CSV table of C-alpha atoms and ligand atoms in Angstrom, one decimal:
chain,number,residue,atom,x,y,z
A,30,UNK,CA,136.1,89.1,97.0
A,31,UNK,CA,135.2,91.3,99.3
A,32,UNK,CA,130.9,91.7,99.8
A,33,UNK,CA,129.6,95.4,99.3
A,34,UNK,CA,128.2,96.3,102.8
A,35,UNK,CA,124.8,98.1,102.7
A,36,UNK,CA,123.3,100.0,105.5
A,37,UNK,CA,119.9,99.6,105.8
A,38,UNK,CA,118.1,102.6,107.9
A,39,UNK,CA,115.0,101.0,109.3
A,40,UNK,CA,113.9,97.5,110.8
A,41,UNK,CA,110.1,97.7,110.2
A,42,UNK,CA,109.2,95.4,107.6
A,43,UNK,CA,110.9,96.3,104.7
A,44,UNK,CA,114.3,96.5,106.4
A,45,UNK,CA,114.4,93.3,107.6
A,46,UNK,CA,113.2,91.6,104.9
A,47,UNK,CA,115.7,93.3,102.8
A,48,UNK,CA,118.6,92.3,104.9
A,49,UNK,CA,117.5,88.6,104.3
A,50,UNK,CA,117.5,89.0,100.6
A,51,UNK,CA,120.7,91.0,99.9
A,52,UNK,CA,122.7,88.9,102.6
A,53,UNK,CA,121.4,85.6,100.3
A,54,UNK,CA,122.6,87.7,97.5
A,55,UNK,CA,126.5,88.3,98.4
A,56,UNK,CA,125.7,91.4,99.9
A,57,UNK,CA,126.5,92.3,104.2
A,58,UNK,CA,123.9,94.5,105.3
A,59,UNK,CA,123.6,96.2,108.9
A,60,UNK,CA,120.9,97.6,110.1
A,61,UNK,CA,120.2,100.8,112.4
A,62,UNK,CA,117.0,101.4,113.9
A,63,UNK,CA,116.3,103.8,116.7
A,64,UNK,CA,114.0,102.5,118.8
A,65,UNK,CA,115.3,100.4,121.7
A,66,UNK,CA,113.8,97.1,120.2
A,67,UNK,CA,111.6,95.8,117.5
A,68,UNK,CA,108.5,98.1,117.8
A,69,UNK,CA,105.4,96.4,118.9
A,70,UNK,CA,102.6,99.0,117.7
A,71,UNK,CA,99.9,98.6,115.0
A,72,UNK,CA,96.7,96.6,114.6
A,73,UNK,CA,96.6,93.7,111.9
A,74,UNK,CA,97.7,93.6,108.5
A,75,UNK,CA,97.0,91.5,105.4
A,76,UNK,CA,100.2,89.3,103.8
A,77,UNK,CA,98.6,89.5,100.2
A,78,UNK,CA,99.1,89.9,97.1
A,79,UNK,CA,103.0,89.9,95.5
A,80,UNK,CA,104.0,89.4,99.0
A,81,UNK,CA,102.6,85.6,99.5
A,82,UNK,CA,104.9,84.1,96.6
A,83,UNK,CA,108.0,86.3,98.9
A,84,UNK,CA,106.8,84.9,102.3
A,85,UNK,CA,106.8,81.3,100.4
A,86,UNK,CA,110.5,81.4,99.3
A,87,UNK,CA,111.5,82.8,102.5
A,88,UNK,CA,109.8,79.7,104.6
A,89,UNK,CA,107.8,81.6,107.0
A,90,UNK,CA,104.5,81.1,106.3
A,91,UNK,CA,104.2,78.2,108.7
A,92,UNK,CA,105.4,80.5,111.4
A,93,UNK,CA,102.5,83.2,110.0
A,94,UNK,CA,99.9,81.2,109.9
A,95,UNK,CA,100.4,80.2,113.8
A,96,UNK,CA,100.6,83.4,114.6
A,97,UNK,CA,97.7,84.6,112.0
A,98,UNK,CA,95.1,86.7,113.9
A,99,UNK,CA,91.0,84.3,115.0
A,100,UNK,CA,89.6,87.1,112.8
A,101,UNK,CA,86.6,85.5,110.2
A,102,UNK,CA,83.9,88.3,110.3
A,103,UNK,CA,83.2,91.9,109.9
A,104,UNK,CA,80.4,93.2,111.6
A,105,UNK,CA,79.4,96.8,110.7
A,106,UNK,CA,77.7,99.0,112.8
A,107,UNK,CA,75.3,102.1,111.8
A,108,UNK,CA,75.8,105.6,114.3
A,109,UNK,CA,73.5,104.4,117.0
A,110,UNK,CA,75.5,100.9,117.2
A,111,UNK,CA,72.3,99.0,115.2
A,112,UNK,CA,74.2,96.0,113.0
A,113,UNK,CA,73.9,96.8,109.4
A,114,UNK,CA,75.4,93.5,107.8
A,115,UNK,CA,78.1,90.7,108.8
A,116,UNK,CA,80.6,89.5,106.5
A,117,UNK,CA,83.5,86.9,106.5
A,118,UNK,CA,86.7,88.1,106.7
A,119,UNK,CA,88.3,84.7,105.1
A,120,UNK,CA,87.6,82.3,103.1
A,121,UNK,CA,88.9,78.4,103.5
A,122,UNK,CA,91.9,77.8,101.4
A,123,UNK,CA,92.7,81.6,100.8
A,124,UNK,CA,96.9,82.1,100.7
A,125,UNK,CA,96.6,85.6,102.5
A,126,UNK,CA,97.8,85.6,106.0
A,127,UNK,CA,96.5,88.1,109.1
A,128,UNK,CA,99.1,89.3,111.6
A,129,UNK,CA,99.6,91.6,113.7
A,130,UNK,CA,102.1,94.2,112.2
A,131,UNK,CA,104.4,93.4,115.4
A,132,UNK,CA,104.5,90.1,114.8
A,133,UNK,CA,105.3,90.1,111.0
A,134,UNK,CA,108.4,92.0,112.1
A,135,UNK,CA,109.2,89.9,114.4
A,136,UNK,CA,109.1,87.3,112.2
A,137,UNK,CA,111.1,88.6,109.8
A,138,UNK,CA,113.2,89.6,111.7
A,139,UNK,CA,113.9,86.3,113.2
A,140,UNK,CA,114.6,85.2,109.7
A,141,UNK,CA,117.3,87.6,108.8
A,142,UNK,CA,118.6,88.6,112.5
A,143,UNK,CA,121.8,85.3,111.9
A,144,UNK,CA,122.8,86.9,108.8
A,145,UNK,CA,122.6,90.8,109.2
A,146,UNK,CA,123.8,93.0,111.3
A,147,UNK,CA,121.4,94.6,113.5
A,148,UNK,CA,122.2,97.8,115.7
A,149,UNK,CA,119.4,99.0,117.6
A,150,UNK,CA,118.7,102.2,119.5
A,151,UNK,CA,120.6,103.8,116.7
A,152,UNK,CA,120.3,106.3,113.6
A,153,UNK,CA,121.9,108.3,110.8
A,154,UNK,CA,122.8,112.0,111.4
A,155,UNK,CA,124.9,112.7,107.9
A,156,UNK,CA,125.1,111.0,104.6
A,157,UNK,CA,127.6,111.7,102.6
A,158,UNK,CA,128.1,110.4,99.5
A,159,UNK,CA,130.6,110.4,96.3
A,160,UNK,CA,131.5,108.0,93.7
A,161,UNK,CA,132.7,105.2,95.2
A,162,UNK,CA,130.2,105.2,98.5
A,163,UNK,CA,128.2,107.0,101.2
A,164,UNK,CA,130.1,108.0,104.6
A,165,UNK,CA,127.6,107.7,107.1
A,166,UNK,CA,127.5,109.5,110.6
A,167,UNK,CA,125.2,108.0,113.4
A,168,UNK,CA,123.8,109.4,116.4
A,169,UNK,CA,126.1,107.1,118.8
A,170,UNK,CA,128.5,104.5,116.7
A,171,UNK,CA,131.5,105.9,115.1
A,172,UNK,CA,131.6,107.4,111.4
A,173,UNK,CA,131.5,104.2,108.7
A,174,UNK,CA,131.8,104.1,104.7
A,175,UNK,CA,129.0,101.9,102.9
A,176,UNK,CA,128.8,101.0,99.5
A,177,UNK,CA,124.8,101.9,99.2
A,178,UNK,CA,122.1,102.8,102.0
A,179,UNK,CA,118.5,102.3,101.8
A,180,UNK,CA,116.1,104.1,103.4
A,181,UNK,CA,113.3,101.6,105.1
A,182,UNK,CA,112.9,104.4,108.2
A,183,UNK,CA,108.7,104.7,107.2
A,184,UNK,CA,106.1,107.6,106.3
A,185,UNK,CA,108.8,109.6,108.7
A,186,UNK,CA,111.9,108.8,107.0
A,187,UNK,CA,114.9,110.6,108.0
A,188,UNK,CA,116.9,109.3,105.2
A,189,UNK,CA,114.2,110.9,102.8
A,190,UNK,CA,114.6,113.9,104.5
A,191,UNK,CA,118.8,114.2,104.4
A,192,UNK,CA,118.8,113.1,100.7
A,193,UNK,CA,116.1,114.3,99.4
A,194,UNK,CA,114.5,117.0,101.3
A,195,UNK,CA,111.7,118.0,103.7
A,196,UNK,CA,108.4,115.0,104.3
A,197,UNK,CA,106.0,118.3,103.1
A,198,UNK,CA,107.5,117.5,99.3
A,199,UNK,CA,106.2,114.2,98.9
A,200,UNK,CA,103.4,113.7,101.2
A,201,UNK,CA,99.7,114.2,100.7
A,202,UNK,CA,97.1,114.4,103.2
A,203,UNK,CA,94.2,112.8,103.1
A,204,UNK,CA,92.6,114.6,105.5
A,205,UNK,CA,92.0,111.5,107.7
A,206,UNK,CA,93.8,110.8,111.1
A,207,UNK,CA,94.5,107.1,112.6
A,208,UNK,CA,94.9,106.6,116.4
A,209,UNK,CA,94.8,103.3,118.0
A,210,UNK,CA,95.0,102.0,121.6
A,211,UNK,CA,95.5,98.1,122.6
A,212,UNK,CA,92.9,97.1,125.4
A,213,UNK,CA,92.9,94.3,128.0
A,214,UNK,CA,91.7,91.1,126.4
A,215,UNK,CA,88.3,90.7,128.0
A,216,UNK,CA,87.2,93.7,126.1
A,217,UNK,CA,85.8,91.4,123.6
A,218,UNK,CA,83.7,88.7,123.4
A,219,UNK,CA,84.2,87.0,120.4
A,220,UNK,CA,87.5,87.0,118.8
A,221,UNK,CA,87.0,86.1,116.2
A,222,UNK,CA,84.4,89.1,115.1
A,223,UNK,CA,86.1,92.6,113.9
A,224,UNK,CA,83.5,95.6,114.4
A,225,UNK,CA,83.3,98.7,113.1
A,226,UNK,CA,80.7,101.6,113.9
A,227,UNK,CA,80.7,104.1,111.3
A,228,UNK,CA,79.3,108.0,111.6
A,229,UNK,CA,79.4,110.7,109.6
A,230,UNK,CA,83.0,111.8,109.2
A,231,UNK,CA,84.1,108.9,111.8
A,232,UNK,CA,85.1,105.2,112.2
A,233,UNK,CA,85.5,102.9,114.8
A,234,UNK,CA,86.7,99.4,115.0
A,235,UNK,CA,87.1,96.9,117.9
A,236,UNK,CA,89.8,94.6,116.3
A,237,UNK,CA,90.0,91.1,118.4
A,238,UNK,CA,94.0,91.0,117.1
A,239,UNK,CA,95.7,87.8,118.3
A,240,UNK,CA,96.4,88.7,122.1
A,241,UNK,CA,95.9,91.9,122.4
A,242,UNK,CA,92.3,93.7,121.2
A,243,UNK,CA,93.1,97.2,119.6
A,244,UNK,CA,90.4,100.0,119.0
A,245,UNK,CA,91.4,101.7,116.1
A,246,UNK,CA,89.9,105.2,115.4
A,247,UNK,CA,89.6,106.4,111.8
A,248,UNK,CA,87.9,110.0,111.6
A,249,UNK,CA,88.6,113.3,109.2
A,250,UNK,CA,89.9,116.3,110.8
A,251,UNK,CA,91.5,119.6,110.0
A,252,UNK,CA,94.1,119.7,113.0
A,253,UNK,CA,96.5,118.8,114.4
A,254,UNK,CA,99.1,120.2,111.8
A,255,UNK,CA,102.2,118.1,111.1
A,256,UNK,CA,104.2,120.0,113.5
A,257,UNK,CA,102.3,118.5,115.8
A,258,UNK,CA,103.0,114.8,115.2
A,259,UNK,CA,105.0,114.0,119.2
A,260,UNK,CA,102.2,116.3,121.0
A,261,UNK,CA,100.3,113.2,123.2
A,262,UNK,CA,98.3,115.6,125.2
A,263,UNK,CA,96.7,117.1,121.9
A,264,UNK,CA,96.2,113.9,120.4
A,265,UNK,CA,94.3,112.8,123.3
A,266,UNK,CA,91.9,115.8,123.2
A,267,UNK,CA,91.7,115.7,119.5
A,268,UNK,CA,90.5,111.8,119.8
A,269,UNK,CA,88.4,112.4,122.7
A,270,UNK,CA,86.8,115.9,120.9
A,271,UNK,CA,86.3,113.9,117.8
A,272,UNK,CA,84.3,110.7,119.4
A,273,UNK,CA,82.3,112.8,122.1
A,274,UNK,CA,78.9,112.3,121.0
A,275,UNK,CA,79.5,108.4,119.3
A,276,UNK,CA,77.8,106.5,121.3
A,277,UNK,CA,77.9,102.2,121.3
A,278,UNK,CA,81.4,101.5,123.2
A,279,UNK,CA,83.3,104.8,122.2
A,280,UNK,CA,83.0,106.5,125.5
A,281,UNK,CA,84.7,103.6,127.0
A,282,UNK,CA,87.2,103.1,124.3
A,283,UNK,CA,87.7,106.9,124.2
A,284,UNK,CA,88.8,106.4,127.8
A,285,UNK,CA,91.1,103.6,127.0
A,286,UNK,CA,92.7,106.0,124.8
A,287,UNK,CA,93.1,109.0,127.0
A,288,UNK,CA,94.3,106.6,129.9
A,289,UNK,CA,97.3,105.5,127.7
A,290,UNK,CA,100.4,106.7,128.4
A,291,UNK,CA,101.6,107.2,124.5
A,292,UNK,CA,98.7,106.1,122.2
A,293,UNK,CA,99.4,105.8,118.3
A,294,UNK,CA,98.1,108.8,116.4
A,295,UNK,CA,99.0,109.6,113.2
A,296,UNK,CA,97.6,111.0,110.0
A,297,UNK,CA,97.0,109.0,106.8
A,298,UNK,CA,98.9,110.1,104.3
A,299,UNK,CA,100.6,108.6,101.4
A,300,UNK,CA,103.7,109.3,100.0
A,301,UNK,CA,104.5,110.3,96.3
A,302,UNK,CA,107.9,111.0,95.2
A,303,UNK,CA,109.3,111.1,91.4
A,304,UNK,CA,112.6,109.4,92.0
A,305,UNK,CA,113.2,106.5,95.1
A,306,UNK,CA,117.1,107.0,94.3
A,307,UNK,CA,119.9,109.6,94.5
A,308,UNK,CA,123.3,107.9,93.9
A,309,UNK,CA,123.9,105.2,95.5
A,310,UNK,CA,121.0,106.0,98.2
A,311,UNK,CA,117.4,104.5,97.7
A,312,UNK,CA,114.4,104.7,99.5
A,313,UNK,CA,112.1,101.6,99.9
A,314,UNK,CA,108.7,100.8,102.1
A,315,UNK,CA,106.8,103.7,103.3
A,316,UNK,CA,109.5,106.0,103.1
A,317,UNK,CA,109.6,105.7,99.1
A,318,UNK,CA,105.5,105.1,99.0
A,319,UNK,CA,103.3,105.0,101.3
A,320,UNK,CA,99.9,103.7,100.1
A,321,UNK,CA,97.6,104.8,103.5
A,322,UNK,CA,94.5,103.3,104.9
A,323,UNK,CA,94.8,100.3,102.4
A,324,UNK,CA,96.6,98.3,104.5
A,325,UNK,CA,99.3,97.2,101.8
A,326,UNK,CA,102.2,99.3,103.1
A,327,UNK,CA,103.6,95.7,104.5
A,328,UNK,CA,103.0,93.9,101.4
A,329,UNK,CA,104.6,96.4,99.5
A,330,UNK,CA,107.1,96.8,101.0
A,331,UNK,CA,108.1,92.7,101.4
A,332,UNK,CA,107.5,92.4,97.3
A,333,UNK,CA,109.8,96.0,97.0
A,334,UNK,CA,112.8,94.2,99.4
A,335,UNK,CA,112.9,91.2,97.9
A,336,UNK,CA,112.6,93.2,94.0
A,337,UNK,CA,115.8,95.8,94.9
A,338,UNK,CA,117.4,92.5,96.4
A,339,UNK,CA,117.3,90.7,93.1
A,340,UNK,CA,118.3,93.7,90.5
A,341,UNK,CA,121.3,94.7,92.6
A,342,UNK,CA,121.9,91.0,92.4
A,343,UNK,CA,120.7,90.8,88.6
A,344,UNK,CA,123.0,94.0,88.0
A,345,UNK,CA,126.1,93.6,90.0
A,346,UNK,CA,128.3,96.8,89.8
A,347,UNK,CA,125.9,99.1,88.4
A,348,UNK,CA,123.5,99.9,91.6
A,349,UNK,CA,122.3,102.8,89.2
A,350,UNK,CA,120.2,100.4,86.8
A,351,UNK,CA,119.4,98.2,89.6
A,352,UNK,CA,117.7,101.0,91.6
A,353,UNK,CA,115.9,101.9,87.8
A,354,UNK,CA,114.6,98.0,87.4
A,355,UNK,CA,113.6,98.1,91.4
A,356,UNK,CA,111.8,101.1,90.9
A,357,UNK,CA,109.9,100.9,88.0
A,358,UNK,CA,108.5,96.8,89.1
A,359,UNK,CA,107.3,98.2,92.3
A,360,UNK,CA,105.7,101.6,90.9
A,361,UNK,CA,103.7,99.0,89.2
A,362,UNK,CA,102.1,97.5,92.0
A,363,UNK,CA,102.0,101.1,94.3
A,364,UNK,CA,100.7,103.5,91.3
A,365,UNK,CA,96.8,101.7,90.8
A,366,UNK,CA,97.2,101.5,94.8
A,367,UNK,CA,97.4,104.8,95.4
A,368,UNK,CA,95.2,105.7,92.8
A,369,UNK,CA,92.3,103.9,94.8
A,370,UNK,CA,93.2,105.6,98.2
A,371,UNK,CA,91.3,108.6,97.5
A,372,UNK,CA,87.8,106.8,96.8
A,373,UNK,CA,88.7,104.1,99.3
A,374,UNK,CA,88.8,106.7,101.7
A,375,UNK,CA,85.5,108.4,101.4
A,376,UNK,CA,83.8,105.2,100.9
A,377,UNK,CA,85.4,104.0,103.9
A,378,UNK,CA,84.6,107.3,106.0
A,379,UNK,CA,81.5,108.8,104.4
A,380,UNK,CA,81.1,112.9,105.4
A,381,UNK,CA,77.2,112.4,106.0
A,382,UNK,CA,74.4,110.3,106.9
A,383,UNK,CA,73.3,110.2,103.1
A,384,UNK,CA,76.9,109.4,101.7
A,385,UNK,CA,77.0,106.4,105.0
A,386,UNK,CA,73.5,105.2,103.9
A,387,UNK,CA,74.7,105.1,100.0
A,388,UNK,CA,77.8,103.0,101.0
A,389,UNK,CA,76.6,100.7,103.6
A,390,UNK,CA,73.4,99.9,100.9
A,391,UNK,CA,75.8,99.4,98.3
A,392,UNK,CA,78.1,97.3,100.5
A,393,UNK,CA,74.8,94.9,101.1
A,394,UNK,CA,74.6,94.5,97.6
A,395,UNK,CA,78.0,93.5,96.0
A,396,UNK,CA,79.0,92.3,99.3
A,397,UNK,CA,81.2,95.2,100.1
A,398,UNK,CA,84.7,93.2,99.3
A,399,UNK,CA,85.2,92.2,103.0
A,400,UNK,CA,88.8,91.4,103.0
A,401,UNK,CA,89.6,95.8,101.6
A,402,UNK,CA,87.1,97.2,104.4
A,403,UNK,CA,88.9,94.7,107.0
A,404,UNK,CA,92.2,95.7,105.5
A,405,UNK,CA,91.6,99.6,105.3
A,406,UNK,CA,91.6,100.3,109.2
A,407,UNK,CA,94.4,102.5,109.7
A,408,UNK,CA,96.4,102.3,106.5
B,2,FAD,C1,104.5,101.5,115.3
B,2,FAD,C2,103.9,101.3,113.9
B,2,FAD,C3,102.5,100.9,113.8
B,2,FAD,C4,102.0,100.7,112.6
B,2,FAD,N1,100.7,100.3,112.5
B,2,FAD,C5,100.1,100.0,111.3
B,2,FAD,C6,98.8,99.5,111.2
B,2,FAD,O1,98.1,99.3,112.2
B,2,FAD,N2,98.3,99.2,110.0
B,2,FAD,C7,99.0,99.4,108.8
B,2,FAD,O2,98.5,99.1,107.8
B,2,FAD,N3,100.3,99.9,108.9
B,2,FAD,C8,100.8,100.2,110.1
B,2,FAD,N4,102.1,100.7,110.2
B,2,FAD,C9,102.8,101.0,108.9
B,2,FAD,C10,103.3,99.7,108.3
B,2,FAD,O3,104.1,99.0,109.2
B,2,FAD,C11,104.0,100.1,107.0
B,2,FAD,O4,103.0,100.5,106.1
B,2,FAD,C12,104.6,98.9,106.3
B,2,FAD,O5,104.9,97.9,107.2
B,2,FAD,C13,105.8,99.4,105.5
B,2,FAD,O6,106.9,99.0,106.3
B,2,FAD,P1,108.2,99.8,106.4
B,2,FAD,O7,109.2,98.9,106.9
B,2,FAD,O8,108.4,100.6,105.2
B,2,FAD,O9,107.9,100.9,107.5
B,2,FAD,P2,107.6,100.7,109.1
B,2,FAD,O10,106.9,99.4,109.4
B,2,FAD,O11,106.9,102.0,109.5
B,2,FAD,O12,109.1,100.6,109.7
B,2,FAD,C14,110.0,101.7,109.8
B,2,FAD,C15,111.0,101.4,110.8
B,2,FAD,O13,112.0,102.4,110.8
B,2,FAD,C16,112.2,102.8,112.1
B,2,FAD,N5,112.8,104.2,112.0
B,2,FAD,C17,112.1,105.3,111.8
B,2,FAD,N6,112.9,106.4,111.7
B,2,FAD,C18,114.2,105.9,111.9
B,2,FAD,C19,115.4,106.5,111.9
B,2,FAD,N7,115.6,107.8,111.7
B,2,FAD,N8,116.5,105.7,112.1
B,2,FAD,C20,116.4,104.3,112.3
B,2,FAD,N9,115.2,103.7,112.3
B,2,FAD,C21,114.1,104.5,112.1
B,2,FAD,C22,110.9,102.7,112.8
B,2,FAD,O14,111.1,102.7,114.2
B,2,FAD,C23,110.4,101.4,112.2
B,2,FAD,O15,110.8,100.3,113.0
B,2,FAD,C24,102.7,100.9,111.4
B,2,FAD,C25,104.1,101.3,111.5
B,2,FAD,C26,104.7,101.5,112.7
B,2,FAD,C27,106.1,101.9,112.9
């Protein structure tokens, strides 16, 4: 019989993790992304939660934990660079894994590249769909019919945007911006120690990552406007404008990030939408929910690829209930995360002196859960 071929838009995390499970479910999946290679950006993320028991059954978390990140402890900082408190990061015995976003992707993958199809420096232009299947038009291959595509192109999606409409729809603002710069590995001394200055309205972290430190900036701003998002220059000016009177190491991280030829900016947003599917297209990742600033989005999005790959597999010839099933497991897990972000992100970037006072005092005294304030970086 002949396998339905699904084209998966996307090879963050949640596209090549899907690819693994559908292909060890009868299905062939391809899949397009359009950058040149695997991309390397992003500081470290958490493997936690419904993700660990997917990581398990797909046999890499050997290959994570080699590659896990030295961090054990968070240091925070008050404006003036003074230490407030110190607390671990890990705990001995814990299953949650740190990597580097790049080299979860990586690892995945690795894992799925033998039995996927994986075209790189390539995207969708058209999707067209009827009953029987979705005729897909790329940027540079030649037209093809698929049985089902799913979206795992990110907070950007284009696939979101050809099937379901314009980003503005379904994406709030928090009102935060992320922007991160890697840094040349002597910039820290100790790497296993994550730091974090915080100021009214502003956050930054030197993250000792696995090779490569990052300083991650995490501050509230009312520009630049979406339009905005490929504008370097402006980023630059916004980060530098933002940081100018921080003092401790920001002017010379500040200058890391202005001498960067494309730094990572972005703001945190999450995405909310009331359906993932339309047809035989669905959405999964960031571009059906993007839980910002928690740090989960990978997570998600590993427990969401392997969920859609088991109720298409659970419901074979009726992709409609499948996408139902997917959706309303994983809308369990994302709905109580999202709920959180808003909270999470003024306790994580306080507006004033009073409102930082109140939440590093309160953080001494429960012990600020250490693991969500290391997580909570740059969503
Ligand atoms: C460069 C980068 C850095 C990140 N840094 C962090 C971080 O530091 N902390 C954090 O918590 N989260 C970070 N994220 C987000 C995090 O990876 C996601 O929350 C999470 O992994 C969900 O995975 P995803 O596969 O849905 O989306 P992503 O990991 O964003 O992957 C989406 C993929 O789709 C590709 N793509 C986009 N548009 C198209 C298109 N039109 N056609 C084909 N391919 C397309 C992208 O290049 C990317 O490879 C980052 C994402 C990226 C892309």
């Amino acid at each position: 019989m002949k396998k339905p071929e699904v084209l998966i838009v996307g090879a963050g995390i949640a596209g090549p993790a899907l690819a693994y499970w559908l292909a060890r479910n009868g299905y062939r999946p391809t899949v397009v992304e359009h950058a040149r290679q695997l991309r390397s950006g992003g500081s470290a993320i958490v493997v936690k939660g419904p993700a660990i028991p997917v990581a398990e059954r797909m046999g890499i978390v050997p290959r994570l934990r080699e590659v896990a990140t030295r961090n054990r402890s968070l240091t925070l900082l008050d404006p003036d660079g003074k230490r407030v408190l110190r607390l671990p990061t890990s705990s001995e015995g814990s299953p949650t894994v740190e990597v580097t976003r790049a080299d979860l992707s990586e690892v995945l993958h690795r894992t799925a590249r033998d039995d996927a199809e994986f075209v790189f420096d390539e995207t969708v232009t058209a999707l067209d769909q009827d009953e029987g299947g979705v005729d897909v038009t790329f940027r540079r291959s030649a037209p093809r019919r698929f049985d089902l595509v799913v979206g795992t192109d990110g907070m950007h999606s284009t696939v979101r945007r050809l099937v379901f409409g314009p980003e503005r729809q379904f994406v709030s603002d928090l009102g935060l911006f992320g922007a991160t710069v890697p840094l040349e590995p002597d910039a820290i001394d100790d790497p296993s120690e994550l730091t974090m200055l915080t100021a009214p309205n502003r956050m930054l972290v030197v993250h000792p990552s696995r090779t490569t430190p990052l300083a991650i900036f995490t501050f509230r701003a009312t520009r630049p406007e979406p339009h905005d998002r490929k504008n370097i220059a402006l980023h630059k000016q916004t980060v530098a404008d933002v940081y100018a009177g921080v003092r401790w190491r920001a002017p010379e991280l500040v200058a890391a990030y202005l001498d960067h030829p494309a730094p990572f900016f972005d703001p945190l947003t999450t995405v909310r939408m009331p359906s993932w599917s339309r047809g035989r297209v669905v959405l999964l990742g960031d571009a059906a929910a993007a839980t910002a600033l928690l740090g989960d989005g990978s997570s998600m999005a590993m427990a969401g690829a392997f969920a859609l790959a088991e109720e298409l597999a659970s419901h074979h010839d009726d992709h409609v209930r499948a996408f139902a099933a997917y959706e309303s497991r994983l809308r369990r897990e994302v709905r109580p995360r999202q709920r959180r972000v808003g909270l999470l992100s003024r306790l994580m970037v306080p507006g004033t002196r009073s409102g930082l006072l109140v939440r590093n005092t309160v953080g001494r005294a429960v012990g600020l859960t250490s693991r969500e304030t290391a997580d909570a970086k740059t969503g």
